[in-house]
């Protein structure tokens, strides 16, 4: 009897020990590449709540979707299709959060072949807003309403050192030297930098390129004297190609700013005001997104 009792006790002990070894492991922490998330407040409004809204806001809620215009070509890390085929980037996260806070879903309209076309899409009502690394300009502001800037870059020059040396053997301010010489200056077609270049270099021939990659490559080959582009894009190129700094000179123009903002249709002033309130209340979250994608430090 004692033998059987001891055997039963042994079996119970082994069973408990086995159960202890099968305790669930704690979940792994989120990967470092996971973008920050804001607290979602998505919810459908009932008839009573809907009736309290303006007609403009009711129309968006009834549709259930915020139409967001975004440039057709990728602009890493602002908006791009990743290796898994998923639309990603800082502007994508921002647009999604805006729609969730409003209480609707988001639809990205990626048919615009230029940044100017983005503005036209919003002005014509094809999209509610444009969130697409879009620069504020006086010309565009005649067509749409611009929110407060959520990121301000600097206009910058990327200069071919050899071409610059051929202009004048004497040392001087490269910007003024180019303004006086009237050499060829490149800019991306359909971007705000075409107008910026025309204003900054009235004596120069402004040569247009389909992409920033083509623009920078042309400067590297000496086909144009300089490129006018934003500091982030030029800094990214120099970071990826550190050896190119031997042939190229990077000059941020501290007094020439490039504020990025959200474009809203003039027919939707209440949405425009709401967007500005969103930007004010979610400043910290937006900064986290920009830091996550290494757009700011």
PDB file of C-alpha atoms in Angstrom:
ATOM      1  CA  UNK A   1       0.000   0.000   0.000  1.00  0.00           C
ATOM      2  CA  UNK A   2       2.838   2.325   0.888  1.00  0.00           C
ATOM      3  CA  UNK A   3       4.483   1.530  -2.435  1.00  0.00           C
ATOM      4  CA  UNK A   4       1.359   2.474  -4.383  1.00  0.00           C
ATOM      5  CA  UNK A   5       0.936   5.701  -2.365  1.00  0.00           C
ATOM      6  CA  UNK A   6       4.525   6.746  -3.062  1.00  0.00           C
ATOM      7  CA  UNK A   7       4.095   5.966  -6.740  1.00  0.00           C
ATOM      8  CA  UNK A   8       0.961   8.126  -6.955  1.00  0.00           C
ATOM      9  CA  UNK A   9       2.715  11.008  -5.203  1.00  0.00           C
ATOM     10  CA  UNK A  10       5.638  10.698  -7.638  1.00  0.00           C
ATOM     11  CA  UNK A  11       3.295  10.802 -10.643  1.00  0.00           C
ATOM     12  CA  UNK A  12       1.516  13.901  -9.282  1.00  0.00           C
ATOM     13  CA  UNK A  13       4.883  15.633  -8.732  1.00  0.00           C
ATOM     14  CA  UNK A  14       6.038  14.861 -12.278  1.00  0.00           C
ATOM     15  CA  UNK A  15       2.749  16.106 -13.685  1.00  0.00           C
ATOM     16  CA  UNK A  16       3.028  19.434 -11.846  1.00  0.00           C
ATOM     17  CA  UNK A  17       6.637  19.835 -12.930  1.00  0.00           C
ATOM     18  CA  UNK A  18       5.659  19.270 -16.559  1.00  0.00           C
ATOM     19  CA  UNK A  19       2.916  21.902 -16.269  1.00  0.00           C
ATOM     20  CA  UNK A  20       5.428  24.363 -14.880  1.00  0.00           C
ATOM     21  CA  UNK A  21       7.674  23.909 -17.923  1.00  0.00           C
ATOM     22  CA  UNK A  22       4.782  24.702 -20.293  1.00  0.00           C
ATOM     23  CA  UNK A  23       3.978  28.199 -18.953  1.00  0.00           C
ATOM     24  CA  UNK A  24       3.301  30.664 -21.826  1.00  0.00           C
ATOM     25  CA  UNK A  25       6.278  32.818 -22.772  1.00  0.00           C
ATOM     26  CA  UNK A  26       5.826  36.602 -22.627  1.00  0.00           C
ATOM     27  CA  UNK A  27       5.121  38.266 -26.001  1.00  0.00           C
ATOM     28  CA  UNK A  28       8.063  39.776 -27.828  1.00  0.00           C
ATOM     29  CA  UNK A  29       8.360  43.529 -27.860  1.00  0.00           C
ATOM     30  CA  UNK A  30       7.377  45.400 -31.049  1.00  0.00           C
ATOM     31  CA  UNK A  31      10.128  45.534 -33.663  1.00  0.00           C
ATOM     32  CA  UNK A  32      12.202  48.703 -33.861  1.00  0.00           C
ATOM     33  CA  UNK A  33      10.922  49.362 -37.379  1.00  0.00           C
ATOM     34  CA  UNK A  34       7.302  49.612 -36.212  1.00  0.00           C
ATOM     35  CA  UNK A  35       6.085  53.216 -36.692  1.00  0.00           C
ATOM     36  CA  UNK A  36       4.518  55.031 -33.735  1.00  0.00           C
ATOM     37  CA  UNK A  37       0.765  54.804 -33.301  1.00  0.00           C
ATOM     38  CA  UNK A  38      -1.655  57.386 -31.968  1.00  0.00           C
ATOM     39  CA  UNK A  39      -4.670  56.408 -29.895  1.00  0.00           C
ATOM     40  CA  UNK A  40      -7.483  55.693 -32.355  1.00  0.00           C
ATOM     41  CA  UNK A  41     -10.914  57.214 -31.760  1.00  0.00           C
ATOM     42  CA  UNK A  42     -12.679  55.847 -34.845  1.00  0.00           C
ATOM     43  CA  UNK A  43     -16.434  55.613 -34.343  1.00  0.00           C
ATOM     44  CA  UNK A  44     -19.625  55.979 -36.352  1.00  0.00           C
ATOM     45  CA  UNK A  45     -21.895  58.883 -35.516  1.00  0.00           C
ATOM     46  CA  UNK A  46     -25.557  58.247 -34.865  1.00  0.00           C
ATOM     47  CA  UNK A  47     -28.339  60.273 -36.489  1.00  0.00           C
ATOM     48  CA  UNK A  48     -28.621  62.690 -33.562  1.00  0.00           C
ATOM     49  CA  UNK A  49     -24.871  63.454 -33.551  1.00  0.00           C
ATOM     50  CA  UNK A  50     -24.774  63.757 -37.354  1.00  0.00           C
ATOM     51  CA  UNK A  51     -27.565  66.325 -37.299  1.00  0.00           C
ATOM     52  CA  UNK A  52     -25.445  68.604 -35.113  1.00  0.00           C
ATOM     53  CA  UNK A  53     -22.645  68.808 -37.704  1.00  0.00           C
ATOM     54  CA  UNK A  54     -22.335  71.259 -40.576  1.00  0.00           C
ATOM     55  CA  UNK A  55     -23.384  70.009 -44.024  1.00  0.00           C
ATOM     56  CA  UNK A  56     -19.742  69.947 -45.051  1.00  0.00           C
ATOM     57  CA  UNK A  57     -18.758  67.604 -42.233  1.00  0.00           C
ATOM     58  CA  UNK A  58     -21.899  65.499 -42.630  1.00  0.00           C
ATOM     59  CA  UNK A  59     -20.975  64.840 -46.260  1.00  0.00           C
ATOM     60  CA  UNK A  60     -17.608  63.317 -45.296  1.00  0.00           C
ATOM     61  CA  UNK A  61     -19.128  61.213 -42.519  1.00  0.00           C
ATOM     62  CA  UNK A  62     -21.909  59.991 -44.825  1.00  0.00           C
ATOM     63  CA  UNK A  63     -19.317  58.962 -47.399  1.00  0.00           C
ATOM     64  CA  UNK A  64     -17.287  57.307 -44.639  1.00  0.00           C
ATOM     65  CA  UNK A  65     -13.984  58.014 -46.394  1.00  0.00           C
ATOM     66  CA  UNK A  66     -11.462  60.861 -46.442  1.00  0.00           C
ATOM     67  CA  UNK A  67     -10.028  61.201 -49.950  1.00  0.00           C
ATOM     68  CA  UNK A  68      -6.306  61.973 -49.666  1.00  0.00           C
ATOM     69  CA  UNK A  69      -4.353  62.989 -52.777  1.00  0.00           C
ATOM     70  CA  UNK A  70      -0.779  61.671 -52.818  1.00  0.00           C
ATOM     71  CA  UNK A  71       1.833  61.937 -55.577  1.00  0.00           C
ATOM     72  CA  UNK A  72       1.957  58.895 -57.879  1.00  0.00           C
ATOM     73  CA  UNK A  73       5.725  58.434 -57.508  1.00  0.00           C
ATOM     74  CA  UNK A  74       7.267  57.252 -54.253  1.00  0.00           C
ATOM     75  CA  UNK A  75       9.115  59.748 -52.088  1.00  0.00           C
ATOM     76  CA  UNK A  76      10.945  57.676 -49.466  1.00  0.00           C
ATOM     77  CA  UNK A  77      10.492  57.887 -46.512  1.00  0.00           C
ATOM     78  CA  UNK A  78       7.456  60.169 -46.790  1.00  0.00           C
ATOM     79  CA  UNK A  79       5.337  57.774 -48.882  1.00  0.00           C
ATOM     80  CA  UNK A  80       6.436  54.635 -50.686  1.00  0.00           C
ATOM     81  CA  UNK A  81       5.412  51.064 -51.433  1.00  0.00           C
ATOM     82  CA  UNK A  82       7.564  48.739 -49.331  1.00  0.00           C
ATOM     83  CA  UNK A  83       8.942  45.296 -50.232  1.00  0.00           C
ATOM     84  CA  UNK A  84       5.677  43.672 -49.139  1.00  0.00           C
ATOM     85  CA  UNK A  85       3.696  45.906 -51.496  1.00  0.00           C
ATOM     86  CA  UNK A  86       2.251  47.990 -48.651  1.00  0.00           C
ATOM     87  CA  UNK A  87       1.962  51.776 -48.868  1.00  0.00           C
ATOM     88  CA  UNK A  88       4.116  53.100 -46.021  1.00  0.00           C
ATOM     89  CA  UNK A  89       5.842  56.244 -44.804  1.00  0.00           C
ATOM     90  CA  UNK A  90       5.405  59.261 -42.559  1.00  0.00           C
ATOM     91  CA  UNK A  91       2.707  60.907 -44.715  1.00  0.00           C
ATOM     92  CA  UNK A  92       0.761  57.641 -44.900  1.00  0.00           C
ATOM     93  CA  UNK A  93       0.747  57.312 -41.104  1.00  0.00           C
ATOM     94  CA  UNK A  94      -0.251  60.976 -40.770  1.00  0.00           C
ATOM     95  CA  UNK A  95      -3.141  60.683 -43.251  1.00  0.00           C
ATOM     96  CA  UNK A  96      -4.396  57.482 -41.634  1.00  0.00           C
ATOM     97  CA  UNK A  97      -4.384  59.041 -38.179  1.00  0.00           C
ATOM     98  CA  UNK A  98      -6.191  62.161 -39.399  1.00  0.00           C
ATOM     99  CA  UNK A  99      -8.940  60.012 -40.928  1.00  0.00           C
ATOM    100  CA  UNK A 100      -9.246  57.909 -37.755  1.00  0.00           C
ATOM    101  CA  UNK A 101      -9.478  60.990 -35.563  1.00  0.00           C
ATOM    102  CA  UNK A 102     -12.150  62.382 -37.864  1.00  0.00           C
ATOM    103  CA  UNK A 103     -14.034  59.093 -37.631  1.00  0.00           C
ATOM    104  CA  UNK A 104     -13.792  57.778 -41.190  1.00  0.00           C
ATOM    105  CA  UNK A 105     -11.566  55.544 -43.302  1.00  0.00           C
ATOM    106  CA  UNK A 106      -8.844  56.826 -45.629  1.00  0.00           C
ATOM    107  CA  UNK A 107      -8.441  56.386 -49.378  1.00  0.00           C
ATOM    108  CA  UNK A 108      -5.170  57.378 -51.033  1.00  0.00           C
ATOM    109  CA  UNK A 109      -5.629  58.878 -54.505  1.00  0.00           C
ATOM    110  CA  UNK A 110      -2.270  58.334 -56.225  1.00  0.00           C
ATOM    111  CA  UNK A 111      -2.912  59.505 -59.784  1.00  0.00           C
ATOM    112  CA  UNK A 112      -1.201  62.923 -59.766  1.00  0.00           C
ATOM    113  CA  UNK A 113       1.853  63.022 -62.024  1.00  0.00           C
ATOM    114  CA  UNK A 114       3.184  66.224 -60.446  1.00  0.00           C
ATOM    115  CA  UNK A 115       2.832  68.165 -57.228  1.00  0.00           C
ATOM    116  CA  UNK A 116       0.998  70.895 -59.110  1.00  0.00           C
ATOM    117  CA  UNK A 117      -1.553  68.306 -60.198  1.00  0.00           C
ATOM    118  CA  UNK A 118      -2.075  67.391 -56.535  1.00  0.00           C
ATOM    119  CA  UNK A 119      -3.172  70.956 -55.850  1.00  0.00           C
ATOM    120  CA  UNK A 120      -5.486  70.895 -58.863  1.00  0.00           C
ATOM    121  CA  UNK A 121      -7.091  67.650 -57.645  1.00  0.00           C
ATOM    122  CA  UNK A 122      -7.929  69.231 -54.301  1.00  0.00           C
ATOM    123  CA  UNK A 123      -9.113  72.478 -55.931  1.00  0.00           C
ATOM    124  CA  UNK A 124     -11.438  70.561 -58.277  1.00  0.00           C
ATOM    125  CA  UNK A 125     -12.889  68.368 -55.516  1.00  0.00           C
ATOM    126  CA  UNK A 126     -11.298  65.092 -56.666  1.00  0.00           C
ATOM    127  CA  UNK A 127      -9.773  64.837 -53.186  1.00  0.00           C
ATOM    128  CA  UNK A 128     -10.604  66.343 -49.806  1.00  0.00           C
ATOM    129  CA  UNK A 129      -6.979  67.032 -48.925  1.00  0.00           C
ATOM    130  CA  UNK A 130      -3.463  66.538 -50.244  1.00  0.00           C
ATOM    131  CA  UNK A 131      -0.902  65.078 -47.838  1.00  0.00           C
ATOM    132  CA  UNK A 132       2.150  64.487 -49.960  1.00  0.00           C
ATOM    133  CA  UNK A 133       5.294  66.367 -48.929  1.00  0.00           C
ATOM    134  CA  UNK A 134       3.552  69.360 -50.462  1.00  0.00           C
ATOM    135  CA  UNK A 135       5.269  72.749 -50.344  1.00  0.00           C
ATOM    136  CA  UNK A 136       3.310  75.901 -49.617  1.00  0.00           C
ATOM    137  CA  UNK A 137       3.642  78.534 -52.352  1.00  0.00           C
ATOM    138  CA  UNK A 138       1.839  81.786 -53.059  1.00  0.00           C
ATOM    139  CA  UNK A 139       0.647  80.470 -56.404  1.00  0.00           C
ATOM    140  CA  UNK A 140      -0.823  77.295 -54.922  1.00  0.00           C
ATOM    141  CA  UNK A 141      -2.427  79.282 -52.117  1.00  0.00           C
ATOM    142  CA  UNK A 142      -4.592  80.998 -54.737  1.00  0.00           C
ATOM    143  CA  UNK A 143      -6.190  77.615 -55.499  1.00  0.00           C
ATOM    144  CA  UNK A 144      -6.407  75.859 -52.112  1.00  0.00           C
ATOM    145  CA  UNK A 145      -6.214  76.499 -48.391  1.00  0.00           C
ATOM    146  CA  UNK A 146      -2.993  75.463 -46.669  1.00  0.00           C
ATOM    147  CA  UNK A 147      -2.891  74.222 -43.095  1.00  0.00           C
ATOM    148  CA  UNK A 148      -0.227  75.277 -40.648  1.00  0.00           C
ATOM    149  CA  UNK A 149       3.112  73.688 -41.659  1.00  0.00           C
ATOM    150  CA  UNK A 150       3.897  70.365 -39.954  1.00  0.00           C
ATOM    151  CA  UNK A 151       7.499  70.321 -41.232  1.00  0.00           C
ATOM    152  CA  UNK A 152       9.758  73.104 -42.503  1.00  0.00           C
ATOM    153  CA  UNK A 153      12.747  72.291 -44.684  1.00  0.00           C
ATOM    154  CA  UNK A 154      15.285  74.618 -46.245  1.00  0.00           C
ATOM    155  CA  UNK A 155      15.802  75.196 -49.935  1.00  0.00           C
ATOM    156  CA  UNK A 156      19.314  74.017 -50.770  1.00  0.00           C
ATOM    157  CA  UNK A 157      21.862  74.047 -53.539  1.00  0.00           C
ATOM    158  CA  UNK A 158      23.901  71.112 -54.778  1.00  0.00           C
ATOM    159  CA  UNK A 159      26.744  72.509 -56.868  1.00  0.00           C
ATOM    160  CA  UNK A 160      29.232  70.858 -59.188  1.00  0.00           C
ATOM    161  CA  UNK A 161      32.583  72.050 -57.813  1.00  0.00           C
ATOM    162  CA  UNK A 162      34.419  71.859 -61.170  1.00  0.00           C
ATOM    163  CA  UNK A 163      31.717  73.811 -62.976  1.00  0.00           C
ATOM    164  CA  UNK A 164      31.738  76.419 -60.210  1.00  0.00           C
ATOM    165  CA  UNK A 165      35.540  76.762 -60.386  1.00  0.00           C
ATOM    166  CA  UNK A 166      35.299  77.527 -64.103  1.00  0.00           C
ATOM    167  CA  UNK A 167      33.098  80.555 -63.443  1.00  0.00           C
ATOM    168  CA  UNK A 168      35.664  82.494 -61.462  1.00  0.00           C
ATOM    169  CA  UNK A 169      39.105  81.730 -60.113  1.00  0.00           C
ATOM    170  CA  UNK A 170      38.490  84.032 -57.161  1.00  0.00           C
ATOM    171  CA  UNK A 171      36.785  82.774 -54.022  1.00  0.00           C
ATOM    172  CA  UNK A 172      33.352  84.153 -53.301  1.00  0.00           C
ATOM    173  CA  UNK A 173      29.816  83.356 -52.261  1.00  0.00           C
ATOM    174  CA  UNK A 174      28.747  80.459 -54.548  1.00  0.00           C
ATOM    175  CA  UNK A 175      25.100  81.564 -54.488  1.00  0.00           C
ATOM    176  CA  UNK A 176      25.919  85.090 -55.667  1.00  0.00           C
ATOM    177  CA  UNK A 177      28.391  83.748 -58.203  1.00  0.00           C
ATOM    178  CA  UNK A 178      25.711  81.550 -59.778  1.00  0.00           C
ATOM    179  CA  UNK A 179      23.178  84.389 -59.700  1.00  0.00           C
ATOM    180  CA  UNK A 180      25.586  86.639 -61.594  1.00  0.00           C
ATOM    181  CA  UNK A 181      26.900  84.018 -64.025  1.00  0.00           C
ATOM    182  CA  UNK A 182      23.526  82.781 -65.238  1.00  0.00           C
ATOM    183  CA  UNK A 183      24.686  79.163 -65.448  1.00  0.00           C
ATOM    184  CA  UNK A 184      22.250  76.271 -65.895  1.00  0.00           C
ATOM    185  CA  UNK A 185      20.318  75.389 -62.731  1.00  0.00           C
ATOM    186  CA  UNK A 186      18.238  72.216 -62.456  1.00  0.00           C
ATOM    187  CA  UNK A 187      14.910  71.579 -60.705  1.00  0.00           C
ATOM    188  CA  UNK A 188      12.341  68.767 -60.590  1.00  0.00           C
ATOM    189  CA  UNK A 189       9.508  69.314 -63.052  1.00  0.00           C
ATOM    190  CA  UNK A 190       6.093  69.984 -61.504  1.00  0.00           C
ATOM    191  CA  UNK A 191       7.588  70.804 -58.103  1.00  0.00           C
ATOM    192  CA  UNK A 192       7.648  74.063 -56.163  1.00  0.00           C
ATOM    193  CA  UNK A 193      11.363  74.254 -56.900  1.00  0.00           C
ATOM    194  CA  UNK A 194      10.754  75.309 -60.489  1.00  0.00           C
ATOM    195  CA  UNK A 195       9.249  78.585 -59.257  1.00  0.00           C
ATOM    196  CA  UNK A 196      11.818  78.866 -56.455  1.00  0.00           C
ATOM    197  CA  UNK A 197      14.648  78.527 -59.014  1.00  0.00           C
ATOM    198  CA  UNK A 198      13.125  81.091 -61.371  1.00  0.00           C
ATOM    199  CA  UNK A 199      12.864  83.595 -58.548  1.00  0.00           C
ATOM    200  CA  UNK A 200      16.319  82.925 -57.107  1.00  0.00           C
ATOM    201  CA  UNK A 201      18.185  82.716 -60.437  1.00  0.00           C
ATOM    202  CA  UNK A 202      16.467  85.071 -62.906  1.00  0.00           C
ATOM    203  CA  UNK A 203      19.505  85.092 -65.215  1.00  0.00           C
ATOM    204  CA  UNK A 204      19.858  81.310 -65.321  1.00  0.00           C
ATOM    205  CA  UNK A 205      18.405  78.717 -67.650  1.00  0.00           C
ATOM    206  CA  UNK A 206      16.218  76.453 -65.532  1.00  0.00           C
ATOM    207  CA  UNK A 207      16.488  72.881 -66.763  1.00  0.00           C
ATOM    208  CA  UNK A 208      13.719  70.513 -65.653  1.00  0.00           C
ATOM    209  CA  UNK A 209      14.097  66.859 -64.649  1.00  0.00           C
ATOM    210  CA  UNK A 210      11.493  64.158 -64.107  1.00  0.00           C
ATOM    211  CA  UNK A 211      12.920  63.042 -60.760  1.00  0.00           C
ATOM    212  CA  UNK A 212      15.315  64.068 -58.034  1.00  0.00           C
ATOM    213  CA  UNK A 213      17.544  61.128 -58.912  1.00  0.00           C
ATOM    214  CA  UNK A 214      17.953  62.377 -62.483  1.00  0.00           C
ATOM    215  CA  UNK A 215      18.504  65.923 -61.239  1.00  0.00           C
ATOM    216  CA  UNK A 216      21.307  64.996 -58.836  1.00  0.00           C
ATOM    217  CA  UNK A 217      22.917  62.680 -61.393  1.00  0.00           C
ATOM    218  CA  UNK A 218      23.011  65.561 -63.885  1.00  0.00           C
ATOM    219  CA  UNK A 219      24.803  67.780 -61.371  1.00  0.00           C
ATOM    220  CA  UNK A 220      27.298  64.988 -60.648  1.00  0.00           C
ATOM    221  CA  UNK A 221      28.065  64.661 -64.360  1.00  0.00           C
ATOM    222  CA  UNK A 222      28.500  68.419 -64.705  1.00  0.00           C
ATOM    223  CA  UNK A 223      25.628  68.779 -67.169  1.00  0.00           C
ATOM    224  CA  UNK A 224      24.142  71.500 -64.986  1.00  0.00           C
ATOM    225  CA  UNK A 225      25.983  73.860 -62.694  1.00  0.00           C
ATOM    226  CA  UNK A 226      23.698  73.363 -59.712  1.00  0.00           C
ATOM    227  CA  UNK A 227      20.441  71.842 -58.503  1.00  0.00           C
ATOM    228  CA  UNK A 228      17.907  73.601 -56.314  1.00  0.00           C
ATOM    229  CA  UNK A 229      16.219  71.019 -54.102  1.00  0.00           C
ATOM    230  CA  UNK A 230      15.181  70.546 -50.479  1.00  0.00           C
ATOM    231  CA  UNK A 231      17.816  69.867 -47.839  1.00  0.00           C
ATOM    232  CA  UNK A 232      16.400  66.471 -46.884  1.00  0.00           C
ATOM    233  CA  UNK A 233      16.697  64.986 -50.391  1.00  0.00           C
ATOM    234  CA  UNK A 234      20.219  66.315 -50.907  1.00  0.00           C
ATOM    235  CA  UNK A 235      21.345  65.199 -47.447  1.00  0.00           C
ATOM    236  CA  UNK A 236      19.967  61.710 -48.129  1.00  0.00           C
ATOM    237  CA  UNK A 237      21.978  61.490 -51.353  1.00  0.00           C
ATOM    238  CA  UNK A 238      25.204  62.601 -49.683  1.00  0.00           C
ATOM    239  CA  UNK A 239      24.618  60.180 -46.811  1.00  0.00           C
ATOM    240  CA  UNK A 240      24.192  57.283 -49.228  1.00  0.00           C
ATOM    241  CA  UNK A 241      27.091  58.432 -51.409  1.00  0.00           C
ATOM    242  CA  UNK A 242      29.684  59.998 -49.070  1.00  0.00           C
ATOM    243  CA  UNK A 243      32.325  60.023 -51.798  1.00  0.00           C
ATOM    244  CA  UNK A 244      30.254  62.388 -53.932  1.00  0.00           C
ATOM    245  CA  UNK A 245      31.028  65.289 -51.573  1.00  0.00           C
ATOM    246  CA  UNK A 246      34.431  65.504 -53.265  1.00  0.00           C
ATOM    247  CA  UNK A 247      32.780  66.651 -56.500  1.00  0.00           C
ATOM    248  CA  UNK A 248      29.639  68.280 -55.102  1.00  0.00           C
ATOM    249  CA  UNK A 249      29.103  71.175 -52.707  1.00  0.00           C
ATOM    250  CA  UNK A 250      25.992  71.274 -50.517  1.00  0.00           C
ATOM    251  CA  UNK A 251      24.718  74.693 -49.428  1.00  0.00           C
ATOM    252  CA  UNK A 252      21.513  74.975 -47.349  1.00  0.00           C
ATOM    253  CA  UNK A 253      19.884  78.379 -47.856  1.00  0.00           C
ATOM    254  CA  UNK A 254      18.957  79.381 -44.322  1.00  0.00           C
ATOM    255  CA  UNK A 255      16.734  82.280 -45.381  1.00  0.00           C
ATOM    256  CA  UNK A 256      14.871  80.270 -48.059  1.00  0.00           C
ATOM    257  CA  UNK A 257      12.382  78.029 -46.294  1.00  0.00           C
ATOM    258  CA  UNK A 258      10.249  75.235 -47.732  1.00  0.00           C
ATOM    259  CA  UNK A 259       7.257  74.704 -45.395  1.00  0.00           C
ATOM    260  CA  UNK A 260       5.255  71.507 -45.948  1.00  0.00           C
ATOM    261  CA  UNK A 261       1.537  71.617 -45.236  1.00  0.00           C
ATOM    262  CA  UNK A 262      -1.809  69.962 -45.970  1.00  0.00           C
ATOM    263  CA  UNK A 263      -3.848  71.377 -48.865  1.00  0.00           C
ATOM    264  CA  UNK A 264      -7.620  71.619 -48.370  1.00  0.00           C
ATOM    265  CA  UNK A 265     -10.323  72.677 -50.817  1.00  0.00           C
ATOM    266  CA  UNK A 266     -11.571  76.249 -50.429  1.00  0.00           C
ATOM    267  CA  UNK A 267     -15.072  74.732 -50.493  1.00  0.00           C
ATOM    268  CA  UNK A 268     -14.335  72.932 -47.210  1.00  0.00           C
ATOM    269  CA  UNK A 269     -13.369  75.698 -44.739  1.00  0.00           C
ATOM    270  CA  UNK A 270     -14.642  73.704 -41.761  1.00  0.00           C
ATOM    271  CA  UNK A 271     -12.414  70.742 -42.688  1.00  0.00           C
ATOM    272  CA  UNK A 272      -9.520  73.192 -43.073  1.00  0.00           C
ATOM    273  CA  UNK A 273     -10.133  74.531 -39.549  1.00  0.00           C
ATOM    274  CA  UNK A 274     -10.466  70.987 -38.186  1.00  0.00           C
ATOM    275  CA  UNK A 275      -7.137  69.969 -39.778  1.00  0.00           C
ATOM    276  CA  UNK A 276      -5.395  72.873 -38.048  1.00  0.00           C
ATOM    277  CA  UNK A 277      -6.884  71.857 -34.702  1.00  0.00           C
ATOM    278  CA  UNK A 278      -5.656  68.308 -35.322  1.00  0.00           C
ATOM    279  CA  UNK A 279      -2.125  69.564 -36.049  1.00  0.00           C
ATOM    280  CA  UNK A 280      -2.110  71.656 -32.861  1.00  0.00           C
ATOM    281  CA  UNK A 281      -3.341  68.815 -30.644  1.00  0.00           C
ATOM    282  CA  UNK A 282      -1.111  66.126 -32.154  1.00  0.00           C
ATOM    283  CA  UNK A 283       2.176  68.008 -32.494  1.00  0.00           C
ATOM    284  CA  UNK A 284       4.081  65.530 -30.299  1.00  0.00           C
ATOM    285  CA  UNK A 285       2.791  62.525 -32.250  1.00  0.00           C
ATOM    286  CA  UNK A 286       3.763  64.099 -35.590  1.00  0.00           C
ATOM    287  CA  UNK A 287       7.262  64.778 -34.248  1.00  0.00           C
ATOM    288  CA  UNK A 288       7.525  61.106 -33.247  1.00  0.00           C
ATOM    289  CA  UNK A 289       6.604  60.035 -36.775  1.00  0.00           C
ATOM    290  CA  UNK A 290       9.196  62.362 -38.329  1.00  0.00           C
ATOM    291  CA  UNK A 291      11.875  61.123 -35.933  1.00  0.00           C
ATOM    292  CA  UNK A 292      10.959  57.479 -36.530  1.00  0.00           C
ATOM    293  CA  UNK A 293      11.503  57.902 -40.271  1.00  0.00           C
ATOM    294  CA  UNK A 294      14.693  59.927 -39.577  1.00  0.00           C
ATOM    295  CA  UNK A 295      13.295  63.013 -41.304  1.00  0.00           C
ATOM    296  CA  UNK A 296      14.226  65.080 -38.250  1.00  0.00           C
ATOM    297  CA  UNK A 297      16.587  64.315 -35.386  1.00  0.00           C
TER     298      UNK A 297
END
